[in-house]
Amino acid sequence: MDITLVYKWDRDPDEIFVREDGSTKLRRDRLVASDDDAAAAACACALAQATGGKVAGATIGSGDVSWAMARGAECATSAKNLMPSLDERQTAESLATAARAAGNADFVVMGNPHAAAGVAGVLAALLDLPLVAGVQDAEPDSANPSCIIAHRKTDTAIETLRIAGPALIAVSAVESEKNVPGMKQMLAAKKAPVHEVDGQPSLECAVSAIAHRCPELHRARIFEGPQAAQELVAALRADQAL
Amino acid sequence: MNTPWIVVTEKGESAALLTMLGNPGNARALAIGPRELAEEAACGTAGVVWIDPQDKLAESYANAAAESLLACEDAIAVGYATPAVCGIFGIVAAKVQAPVVSNVVKVFLSENGTEVERTAVDSKVIETLSMPAPAYLLADTVSFQPVEADNAAPKGDIKPIEAAPSVTIELVDSSPIPPSGLESADCVVGVGRGINSEEKFALARQLANAMGAELSGTMPGVRDFGHFDANADYIGLSGVRLSAKTYIALGISGSTPHLPGIANCQRVVCINKDEDAQLFNHADYGIVGDVEEIAPKLIEALS
C-alpha cells in the first residue's frame, strides 16, 4: 500500500506572540508538525510497512521537510513557497499542489487538527477522494487488500470502519508522539530525496482579517499566602461544591 | 441578503448554531440523522432538508448533502467539525471556491458579505474576519457546546431527501463506550504535564482520595507519563466531558483541547506554578504555586 503523508502545514501557536490588543507577531514564520501529524505519520508508516508499500511525504511552506523522513517516509515533495492561509480552502489548495506532485497513492493520510478542521475536507474534495476524519489508528484489512480497518471514538462509541481506497484519512492524536526519532535518524533523514515544486501562491484571499482583540478574561480568584489552601477549601464548601 | 444554514449531525447542535447566527428567522437546516434530529432542527428554522442515514454513517451521504448546499448560491453555512460536516463543507467549498473558516464563535450577516468572529492562537485571540458569500464555517467547540433545543420556537417543514450512500466507508462495528465514572463524578482531580513525576502523581492521588474524587487529566497528563492504564480516559475535546461540582486541575496549562471537557463543571480550580497559565482565565479559583507544596496543604485543609 503506497501512502502519501501530508504533514507540516500549519504554524506553531507557541511561535506567535500575542500583544495586549490582540495583535500578533510571529517569532519565527516557520511551519511545524503537530501531534496530529505525528499520529498520522505513525499510521501511514504502519500501513505501508504491513503491506510492503512506501510512504511519500507532501508538505508546504517553511520548516523542516525532513521531519517525515525521520519517521519512515522515503522521500518528500515540498511546495515551500506556499504558506497556510486564513481561508482553509486556500491552505487545502496549496496542500493539493504538493500531494498531487507526490504521485499516486492508495491512501492519503494527514493530521486532523481542531484549529484548522476544515482543511482536510477541502483537500479530500480537491483530490477527488472521500474523507474519513477523526481516525485514531488503522491497519490493513487482511480479508481485502485494497481496504483498511480503522478505529475512531465518538462521544458514545468506538467505531470500527472498513475503508476502501483510495481515500483521505484524517488522523487525530490520542497521545503525544511516542517514538521521537533520535539524532541518527534525523541526520539520515536530511539526506533523503526532496522534490521541490513551484506552487503559485494565491494573490488574493477571500478572507480578510479586519479586527482583533484578546478575549474578555474571567480571571480566577487567586488565593495567596500561608492560608491559601484553607481559604480555597472554605470557598468551595461555601459554594457547596465539596 | 445571505441565506443562513445550519448543518447538523448530532442532537443539541441546532440551538447552539442558531445562537451563533444570531437566531435569524430565515435560517435553513440540513440534518443528517434520525427523524428526531430533523425535528429538533426544525425548531427556529424556516425548513429542514433531511437525510436519514439509517444504519450508515452520516459521512456516507456527504455528496448528497453537499448538493443541497450547492443549490443555494449565497449560503452562509455553519456546523460543528464532525467528520460528516467537514466532508460536506469540503466538497461544496472546493466546487464553488468558497472560503472555509474554523473556530467560529459569532456570525454577523449583512448585505455585503459576512463578518465572523473566531478564536485563534490557542484561544488567546479573537479575530474578526470578513468574507463574501457563500462561506462555510465550523463552530468553536469550546464556546458553543450543544444545548437542548427550544421546543417553543416555530417549526419549519421537513423535506426528506432520498440518497444513495457512498460505498467507501463501511461501519463494521460500533461498541458503546462503557461509562468511566468520570462523566457523572461529583469531584474530579485532573493532572497535566506539570505532574511529571511519581512523587507529584502520588500527591494528586492522595488529594483525590481526600476529596472522594475521581482522578484523571489532560491527554498528555494521562497518556505520556505512565501514571494511568494505557487506555485510560482523559478529559477534553476528544475525551470525556465532565459535569462535576468541583474540578481541581493540577499542573494543567489549559490548552484549547482540554477546555471543552471541563466547560460544564460548576467550580474549576487551577493550581499551577505558572501564573500565566491559560487555565487561570477559565477557572473560578486558583493558587499560584508548586503542586508539591500546595497539595499537602489542601489535603490537610480537607481533613
Coordinates of C-alpha atoms in Angstrom, one line a residue:
Chain A
M1 CA 0.0 0.0 0.0
D2 CA 1.5 3.3 -1.0
I3 CA 0.7 6.2 1.2
T4 CA 1.0 10.0 0.7
L5 CA 1.6 11.6 4.1
V6 CA 0.6 15.3 4.2
Y7 CA 2.4 17.0 7.1
K8 CA 3.8 20.2 8.4
W9 CA 1.3 22.7 7.1
D10 CA 0.4 24.9 10.0
R11 CA 2.1 27.4 12.3
D12 CA 3.0 26.6 15.8
P13 CA 0.9 28.7 18.2
D14 CA 3.8 28.8 20.6
E15 CA 5.7 30.8 18.0
I16 CA 3.0 33.5 17.9
F17 CA 3.4 36.4 20.3
V18 CA 0.1 38.0 21.3
R19 CA 0.1 41.7 22.2
E20 CA -2.4 43.2 24.7
D21 CA -4.6 44.5 21.9
G22 CA -4.9 41.0 20.4
S23 CA -2.5 41.8 17.5
T24 CA 0.1 39.1 16.9
K25 CA 3.7 38.9 15.9
L26 CA 5.5 35.8 14.6
R27 CA 8.7 35.0 16.4
R28 CA 9.6 32.7 13.5
D29 CA 7.5 32.2 10.5
R30 CA 8.1 28.5 10.1
L31 CA 5.7 25.7 9.9
V32 CA 5.9 22.8 12.3
A33 CA 4.4 19.3 12.5
S34 CA 1.8 18.8 15.2
D35 CA 0.9 15.9 17.5
D36 CA -1.8 15.1 14.9
D37 CA 0.9 15.0 12.2
A38 CA 2.9 12.6 14.3
A39 CA -0.1 10.3 14.8
A40 CA -0.7 10.5 11.0
A41 CA 2.9 9.6 10.3
A42 CA 2.8 6.6 12.6
C43 CA -0.5 5.4 11.0
A44 CA 0.9 5.9 7.4
C45 CA 4.1 4.0 8.2
A46 CA 2.3 1.2 9.9
L47 CA 0.1 0.7 6.9
A48 CA 3.0 0.8 4.4
Q49 CA 5.2 -1.5 6.4
A50 CA 2.5 -4.1 6.9
T51 CA 1.8 -4.2 3.1
G52 CA 5.3 -3.7 1.7
G53 CA 4.4 -0.3 0.4
K54 CA 6.1 3.1 0.8
V55 CA 5.3 6.5 2.3
A56 CA 5.9 9.7 0.4
G57 CA 5.6 13.0 2.2
A58 CA 3.9 16.1 0.9
T59 CA 4.4 19.4 2.6
I60 CA 4.2 23.2 2.1
G61 CA 6.0 26.3 3.4
S62 CA 9.0 26.8 5.6
G63 CA 10.2 24.5 8.3
D64 CA 11.8 21.1 8.5
V65 CA 11.0 19.0 5.4
S66 CA 13.0 16.0 6.7
W67 CA 10.5 15.6 9.6
A68 CA 8.6 12.9 7.7
M69 CA 11.7 11.0 6.5
A70 CA 12.9 10.8 10.1
R71 CA 9.7 9.0 10.8
G72 CA 9.7 6.5 7.9
A73 CA 8.8 8.3 4.7
E74 CA 11.2 7.5 1.8
C75 CA 11.0 10.9 0.2
A76 CA 9.0 14.2 0.2
T77 CA 7.6 16.7 -2.1
S78 CA 7.7 20.3 -0.9
A79 CA 6.0 23.4 -2.1
K80 CA 8.0 25.7 0.1
N81 CA 6.7 29.0 -1.3
L82 CA 3.1 28.1 -0.3
M83 CA 2.1 29.1 3.2
P84 CA -1.2 28.4 5.1
S85 CA -3.9 31.0 4.7
L86 CA -6.8 32.5 6.7
D87 CA -9.0 30.7 4.3
E88 CA -8.7 27.0 4.9
R89 CA -9.8 26.3 1.3
Q90 CA -6.7 28.1 0.1
T91 CA -4.5 26.1 2.5
A92 CA -6.0 22.9 1.2
E93 CA -5.3 24.1 -2.4
S94 CA -1.7 24.5 -1.5
L95 CA -1.5 21.1 0.0
A96 CA -3.2 19.6 -3.0
T97 CA -0.4 21.0 -5.2
A98 CA 2.2 19.1 -3.1
A99 CA 0.0 16.0 -2.8
R100 CA -0.6 15.7 -6.5
A101 CA 3.1 16.2 -7.2
A102 CA 3.9 13.4 -4.8
G103 CA 2.2 10.9 -7.1
N104 CA -0.5 8.4 -6.9
A105 CA -1.2 6.6 -3.6
D106 CA -3.6 4.1 -2.2
F107 CA -4.4 6.4 0.7
V108 CA -3.6 10.0 1.6
V109 CA -3.1 10.3 5.4
M110 CA -2.9 13.6 7.3
G111 CA -3.2 15.1 10.8
N112 CA -6.6 16.4 11.8
P113 CA -6.0 19.5 14.0
H114 CA -9.1 21.1 15.5
A115 CA -7.6 24.5 14.9
A116 CA -7.9 24.1 11.1
A117 CA -10.6 21.4 10.9
G118 CA -11.8 22.5 7.5
V119 CA -8.6 21.8 5.6
A120 CA -8.9 18.0 5.4
G121 CA -12.4 18.1 3.8
V122 CA -11.4 20.5 1.1
L123 CA -8.2 18.7 0.4
A124 CA -10.1 15.4 0.0
A125 CA -12.5 17.1 -2.4
L126 CA -9.7 18.7 -4.4
L127 CA -8.0 15.3 -4.7
D128 CA -11.4 13.7 -5.6
L129 CA -11.2 11.4 -2.6
P130 CA -13.8 10.6 0.2
L131 CA -12.8 12.0 3.6
V132 CA -12.7 9.8 6.7
A133 CA -11.9 12.1 9.6
G134 CA -11.2 11.5 13.3
V135 CA -9.4 8.3 12.8
Q136 CA -7.2 7.1 15.7
D137 CA -5.5 4.1 14.2
A138 CA -5.6 2.0 11.1
E139 CA -4.3 -1.4 9.9
P140 CA -4.6 -3.3 6.6
D141 CA -7.8 -5.4 6.1
S142 CA -6.5 -9.0 5.9
A143 CA -9.7 -10.0 4.1
N144 CA -9.4 -7.3 1.5
P145 CA -6.1 -6.0 0.2
S146 CA -7.5 -2.7 -1.1
C147 CA -9.1 -1.8 2.3
I148 CA -8.0 -0.7 5.7
I149 CA -9.7 -1.2 9.1
A150 CA -9.7 2.0 11.1
H151 CA -11.0 2.9 14.6
R152 CA -12.3 6.2 15.9
K153 CA -14.0 7.4 19.0
T154 CA -17.2 9.3 19.1
D155 CA -18.9 10.8 22.2
T156 CA -20.6 7.5 22.9
A157 CA -18.9 4.7 20.9
I158 CA -15.8 3.2 19.4
E159 CA -16.4 2.8 15.7
T160 CA -14.6 0.2 13.6
L161 CA -14.6 1.2 10.0
R162 CA -13.7 -0.6 6.8
I163 CA -12.4 2.0 4.3
A164 CA -11.9 1.2 0.6
G165 CA -9.0 3.0 -1.0
P166 CA -8.3 5.5 -2.4
A167 CA -9.5 7.8 0.4
L168 CA -8.1 10.6 2.6
I169 CA -7.7 9.6 6.2
A170 CA -7.5 12.4 8.7
V171 CA -5.9 11.2 12.0
S172 CA -6.5 12.7 15.4
A173 CA -3.8 12.2 18.1
V174 CA -4.8 10.5 21.3
E175 CA -1.3 10.8 22.8
S176 CA 1.9 12.8 22.3
E177 CA 4.4 11.3 19.9
K178 CA 5.9 8.2 21.5
N179 CA 8.8 7.2 19.2
V180 CA 10.5 10.5 18.7
P181 CA 13.4 9.9 16.2
G182 CA 17.0 10.0 17.5
M183 CA 19.8 12.1 16.2
K184 CA 20.9 9.3 13.9
Q185 CA 17.5 9.1 12.2
M186 CA 17.2 12.9 11.9
L187 CA 20.6 13.2 10.3
A188 CA 19.9 10.3 7.9
A189 CA 16.5 12.0 7.0
K190 CA 18.3 15.1 5.9
K191 CA 19.9 13.1 3.0
A192 CA 16.5 11.7 1.8
P193 CA 15.3 13.0 -1.6
V194 CA 13.1 16.1 -1.6
H195 CA 11.3 17.1 -4.7
E196 CA 10.7 20.8 -4.8
V197 CA 7.5 22.0 -6.6
D198 CA 7.0 25.6 -7.6
G199 CA 3.5 26.3 -6.3
Q200 CA 1.8 29.5 -7.3
P201 CA 0.8 31.5 -4.2
S202 CA -2.7 32.9 -4.5
L203 CA -2.5 36.7 -4.8
E204 CA -6.0 37.3 -3.3
C205 CA -7.5 35.7 -0.2
A206 CA -11.3 35.8 0.0
V207 CA -11.0 36.1 3.8
S208 CA -9.5 39.2 5.3
A209 CA -8.8 40.0 9.0
I210 CA -10.4 43.3 9.8
A211 CA -10.0 43.4 13.6
H212 CA -8.5 41.5 16.5
R213 CA -8.8 41.6 20.3
C214 CA -8.0 39.5 23.3
P215 CA -11.0 37.6 24.7
E216 CA -12.6 39.1 27.9
L217 CA -10.9 37.2 30.6
H218 CA -12.6 35.9 33.7
R219 CA -9.5 35.7 35.9
A220 CA -9.8 33.2 38.7
R221 CA -10.0 34.4 42.3
I222 CA -6.5 33.7 43.4
F223 CA -5.8 32.7 47.0
E224 CA -2.4 33.7 48.3
G225 CA -0.3 33.4 51.4
P226 CA 0.1 30.7 54.0
Q227 CA -3.7 30.2 54.4
A228 CA -4.4 29.9 50.7
A229 CA -5.3 26.2 50.8
Q230 CA -7.6 26.6 53.8
E231 CA -9.3 29.6 52.2
L232 CA -9.8 27.7 48.9
V233 CA -11.4 24.8 50.7
A234 CA -13.6 27.1 52.7
A235 CA -14.7 28.9 49.5
L236 CA -15.6 25.6 47.8
R237 CA -17.5 24.5 50.9
A238 CA -19.4 27.8 50.9
D239 CA -20.3 27.2 47.3
Q240 CA -21.5 23.7 48.3
A241 CA -19.1 22.3 45.8
L242 CA -17.4 20.0 48.3
Chain B
M1 CA -29.1 39.2 2.0
N2 CA -27.3 35.9 2.5
T3 CA -29.1 32.7 3.4
P4 CA -28.0 31.3 6.7
W5 CA -27.8 27.5 7.0
I6 CA -27.1 25.2 9.9
V7 CA -25.8 21.7 9.2
V8 CA -26.3 19.2 12.0
T9 CA -25.4 15.6 12.5
E10 CA -25.9 15.2 16.3
K11 CA -28.6 16.2 18.8
G12 CA -28.2 19.5 20.6
E13 CA -26.3 21.2 17.8
S14 CA -29.1 23.2 16.2
A15 CA -29.9 25.6 19.0
A16 CA -26.2 26.4 19.6
L17 CA -25.6 27.0 15.9
L18 CA -28.7 29.2 15.6
T19 CA -27.4 31.2 18.6
M20 CA -24.1 31.7 16.8
L21 CA -26.0 33.1 13.8
G22 CA -28.0 35.5 16.0
N23 CA -31.2 33.4 15.6
P24 CA -32.2 34.7 12.2
G25 CA -35.8 33.8 11.3
N26 CA -34.9 32.7 7.8
A27 CA -32.2 30.1 8.6
R28 CA -32.5 26.8 6.9
A29 CA -31.2 23.4 8.2
L30 CA -29.6 20.4 6.7
A31 CA -29.9 17.4 9.1
I32 CA -28.3 14.1 8.6
G33 CA -29.5 11.7 11.2
P34 CA -32.7 10.2 12.7
R35 CA -36.1 11.9 12.4
E36 CA -35.7 13.4 15.9
L37 CA -32.7 15.3 14.7
A38 CA -34.6 16.8 11.9
E39 CA -37.5 17.7 14.2
E40 CA -35.0 19.4 16.5
A41 CA -33.5 21.3 13.6
A42 CA -37.0 22.5 12.6
C43 CA -37.2 24.5 15.8
G44 CA -36.2 28.0 14.9
T45 CA -35.5 27.4 11.3
A46 CA -37.6 28.1 8.2
G47 CA -37.2 24.5 6.9
V48 CA -35.1 21.4 7.0
V49 CA -33.6 19.2 4.3
W50 CA -33.3 15.8 6.0
I51 CA -31.3 12.8 5.1
D52 CA -31.9 9.6 7.1
P53 CA -28.7 7.6 7.1
Q54 CA -30.4 4.7 8.9
D55 CA -27.6 2.3 9.8
K56 CA -25.0 4.0 7.7
L57 CA -22.5 6.7 8.7
A58 CA -23.6 10.3 8.1
E59 CA -20.5 11.0 6.1
S60 CA -21.5 8.3 3.6
Y61 CA -24.1 10.9 2.4
A62 CA -21.6 13.8 2.1
N63 CA -22.1 14.1 -1.6
A64 CA -25.9 14.1 -1.5
A65 CA -25.8 16.6 1.4
A66 CA -23.4 18.8 -0.5
E67 CA -25.8 19.0 -3.4
S68 CA -28.4 20.6 -1.1
L69 CA -26.0 23.4 -0.1
L70 CA -24.8 23.8 -3.7
A71 CA -28.3 24.7 -4.7
C72 CA -28.1 27.8 -2.5
E73 CA -25.6 30.3 -4.1
D74 CA -25.5 32.7 -1.1
A75 CA -25.3 30.2 1.7
I76 CA -23.6 31.1 5.0
A77 CA -23.4 27.6 6.4
V78 CA -22.3 26.8 10.0
G79 CA -21.8 23.4 11.5
Y80 CA -19.7 21.5 14.1
A81 CA -16.5 20.0 12.8
T82 CA -17.8 16.4 12.8
P83 CA -16.4 14.1 10.1
A84 CA -19.6 14.4 8.0
V85 CA -19.8 18.2 8.2
C86 CA -16.0 18.6 7.3
G87 CA -16.6 16.4 4.3
I88 CA -19.7 18.2 3.2
F89 CA -18.2 21.7 3.5
G90 CA -15.0 20.4 1.8
I91 CA -17.0 19.2 -1.2
V92 CA -19.0 22.4 -1.6
A93 CA -16.2 24.9 -0.9
A94 CA -13.9 23.1 -3.4
K95 CA -16.6 23.2 -6.0
V96 CA -17.6 26.9 -5.7
Q97 CA -14.2 28.1 -4.5
A98 CA -15.7 29.5 -1.3
P99 CA -13.9 30.2 2.0
V100 CA -13.8 27.8 4.9
V101 CA -13.1 29.0 8.4
S102 CA -12.8 27.1 11.7
N103 CA -13.3 28.0 15.4
V104 CA -16.1 30.5 14.7
V105 CA -17.9 32.0 17.7
K106 CA -20.1 34.6 16.1
V107 CA -21.6 35.4 12.7
F108 CA -22.8 38.8 11.6
L109 CA -24.9 38.5 8.4
S110 CA -25.1 41.6 6.2
E111 CA -26.0 42.6 2.6
N112 CA -22.4 43.0 1.6
G113 CA -21.0 39.7 2.8
T114 CA -20.3 38.2 6.2
E115 CA -18.2 39.0 9.2
V116 CA -17.3 36.4 11.7
E117 CA -15.5 36.3 15.0
R118 CA -13.3 33.3 15.6
T119 CA -10.8 32.2 18.1
A120 CA -7.2 31.9 17.1
V121 CA -3.7 31.2 18.6
D122 CA -5.0 28.6 21.1
S123 CA -8.0 30.8 22.0
K124 CA -5.7 33.7 23.0
V125 CA -7.1 36.0 20.3
I126 CA -10.5 36.7 18.8
E127 CA -10.2 37.7 15.1
T128 CA -12.9 39.4 13.1
L129 CA -12.8 38.1 9.5
S130 CA -14.7 39.4 6.5
M131 CA -15.6 37.2 3.6
P132 CA -18.1 37.0 0.7
A133 CA -20.9 34.5 0.5
P134 CA -21.1 31.6 0.1
A135 CA -18.9 30.6 3.1
Y136 CA -18.7 27.5 5.2
L137 CA -18.0 28.0 8.9
L138 CA -17.0 25.5 11.6
A139 CA -18.0 26.3 15.2
D140 CA -15.6 26.7 18.0
T141 CA -16.4 23.8 20.3
V142 CA -15.2 25.5 23.4
S143 CA -17.6 28.4 23.1
F144 CA -20.5 26.5 21.6
Q145 CA -21.4 23.3 23.3
P146 CA -24.5 21.5 22.0
V147 CA -27.6 22.6 24.0
E148 CA -31.3 21.5 24.3
A149 CA -33.5 22.9 21.5
D150 CA -36.2 25.5 22.4
N151 CA -39.3 23.5 21.6
A152 CA -41.5 26.6 21.8
A153 CA -39.9 28.1 18.6
P154 CA -41.8 27.9 15.3
K155 CA -41.3 24.8 13.3
G156 CA -40.2 24.7 9.7
D157 CA -41.1 22.0 7.2
I158 CA -39.0 18.8 7.0
K159 CA -38.2 17.7 3.5
P160 CA -36.7 14.2 3.3
I161 CA -34.1 13.6 0.6
E162 CA -33.6 10.1 -0.8
A163 CA -29.9 9.5 -1.4
A164 CA -27.6 6.5 -2.0
P165 CA -24.7 6.1 0.4
S166 CA -21.1 6.1 -0.6
V167 CA -19.6 2.6 -0.6
T168 CA -16.2 3.7 0.5
I169 CA -16.8 3.6 4.2
E170 CA -18.5 0.7 6.0
L171 CA -19.3 0.8 9.7
V172 CA -18.2 -2.7 10.8
D173 CA -18.9 -2.2 14.5
S174 CA -19.9 0.4 16.9
S175 CA -19.2 -0.5 20.5
P176 CA -20.7 1.7 23.2
I177 CA -18.0 3.2 25.5
P178 CA -18.6 1.9 29.0
P179 CA -19.0 4.8 31.4
S180 CA -15.7 5.5 33.1
G181 CA -17.3 7.1 36.1
L182 CA -15.8 10.5 35.2
E183 CA -18.9 11.7 33.4
S184 CA -21.1 11.5 36.5
A185 CA -18.5 12.2 39.2
D186 CA -19.2 15.0 41.6
C187 CA -15.5 15.8 42.2
V188 CA -12.6 15.2 39.8
V189 CA -8.9 15.9 40.2
G190 CA -7.1 16.3 36.9
V191 CA -3.4 16.2 36.2
G192 CA -1.5 17.7 33.3
R193 CA 2.1 17.8 32.0
G194 CA 3.2 19.5 35.3
I195 CA 2.5 16.3 37.1
N196 CA 5.6 14.6 35.6
S197 CA 7.0 12.5 38.4
E198 CA 5.8 9.6 40.6
E199 CA 6.0 11.9 43.6
K200 CA 3.7 14.5 42.2
F201 CA 1.3 11.9 40.9
A202 CA 1.2 10.3 44.4
L203 CA 0.2 13.7 45.8
A204 CA -2.5 14.1 43.2
R205 CA -3.9 10.6 44.1
Q206 CA -3.8 11.5 47.8
L207 CA -5.7 14.7 47.1
A208 CA -8.3 12.8 45.1
N209 CA -8.7 10.3 47.9
A210 CA -9.1 13.1 50.5
M211 CA -11.9 14.6 48.3
G212 CA -13.5 11.4 47.4
A213 CA -12.8 12.4 43.8
E214 CA -12.1 10.6 40.6
L215 CA -8.5 11.0 39.2
S216 CA -7.9 11.8 35.5
G217 CA -6.3 14.6 33.5
T218 CA -5.4 16.0 30.1
M219 CA -4.4 13.8 27.2
P220 CA -0.7 14.3 27.8
G221 CA -1.2 14.0 31.6
V222 CA -2.9 10.7 31.3
R223 CA -1.1 9.2 28.3
D224 CA 2.5 10.4 28.5
F225 CA 3.9 9.6 31.9
G226 CA 2.7 6.1 32.6
H227 CA 0.7 7.1 35.6
F228 CA -2.5 5.6 34.2
D229 CA -3.5 2.4 32.3
A230 CA -2.6 2.7 28.6
N231 CA -6.3 3.2 27.5
A232 CA -7.4 5.3 30.5
D233 CA -9.9 8.1 29.7
Y234 CA -8.7 11.6 29.6
I235 CA -10.7 14.9 29.8
G236 CA -11.1 17.1 26.7
L237 CA -12.4 17.6 23.3
S238 CA -11.7 14.1 22.1
G239 CA -12.1 12.5 25.6
V240 CA -14.6 12.7 28.4
R241 CA -16.7 15.7 29.2
L242 CA -17.2 16.3 32.9
S243 CA -20.3 17.6 34.7
A244 CA -18.6 17.7 38.2
K245 CA -19.4 20.1 41.0
T246 CA -15.7 20.6 41.5
Y247 CA -12.7 20.1 39.2
I248 CA -9.3 20.6 40.6
A249 CA -6.6 21.0 37.9
L250 CA -3.1 20.2 38.9
G251 CA -0.2 21.3 36.6
I252 CA -2.6 21.9 33.7
S253 CA -1.9 24.9 31.5
G254 CA -5.4 24.9 29.9
S255 CA -4.8 24.3 26.3
T256 CA -7.8 24.6 23.9
P257 CA -8.5 20.8 23.5
H258 CA -8.8 20.4 27.3
L259 CA -11.4 23.1 27.9
P260 CA -14.5 21.6 26.3
G261 CA -14.1 18.7 28.8
I262 CA -14.5 21.0 31.8
A263 CA -16.9 23.6 30.5
N264 CA -19.9 22.1 32.4
C265 CA -18.1 21.9 35.8
Q266 CA -19.7 24.1 38.5
R267 CA -16.4 25.1 40.1
V268 CA -13.0 24.9 38.4
V269 CA -9.8 25.3 40.5
C270 CA -6.4 25.8 38.9
I271 CA -3.2 25.1 40.7
N272 CA -0.2 25.9 38.7
K273 CA 3.2 27.4 39.3
D274 CA 3.0 29.4 36.1
E275 CA 0.8 32.4 36.9
D276 CA 0.3 33.0 33.2
A277 CA -1.2 29.5 32.7
Q278 CA -4.3 29.9 30.4
L279 CA -6.5 27.9 32.8
F280 CA -6.4 30.7 35.4
N281 CA -8.6 32.6 32.8
H282 CA -11.2 29.8 32.8
A283 CA -11.1 28.8 36.4
D284 CA -13.2 30.1 39.4
Y285 CA -10.4 29.8 41.9
G286 CA -6.7 29.4 41.8
I287 CA -3.5 29.1 43.7
V288 CA -0.2 30.0 42.0
G289 CA 2.3 27.6 43.3
D290 CA 4.0 24.2 43.1
V291 CA 1.8 21.2 43.4
E292 CA 4.3 19.6 45.8
E293 CA 3.8 22.5 48.1
I294 CA 0.1 23.1 47.7
A295 CA -1.4 19.6 47.5
P296 CA -0.3 18.6 51.1
K297 CA -1.9 21.8 52.4
L298 CA -5.1 21.1 50.6
I299 CA -5.2 17.6 51.9
E300 CA -4.7 18.9 55.4
A301 CA -7.4 21.5 55.0
L302 CA -9.8 18.9 53.7
S303 CA -9.2 16.6 56.7

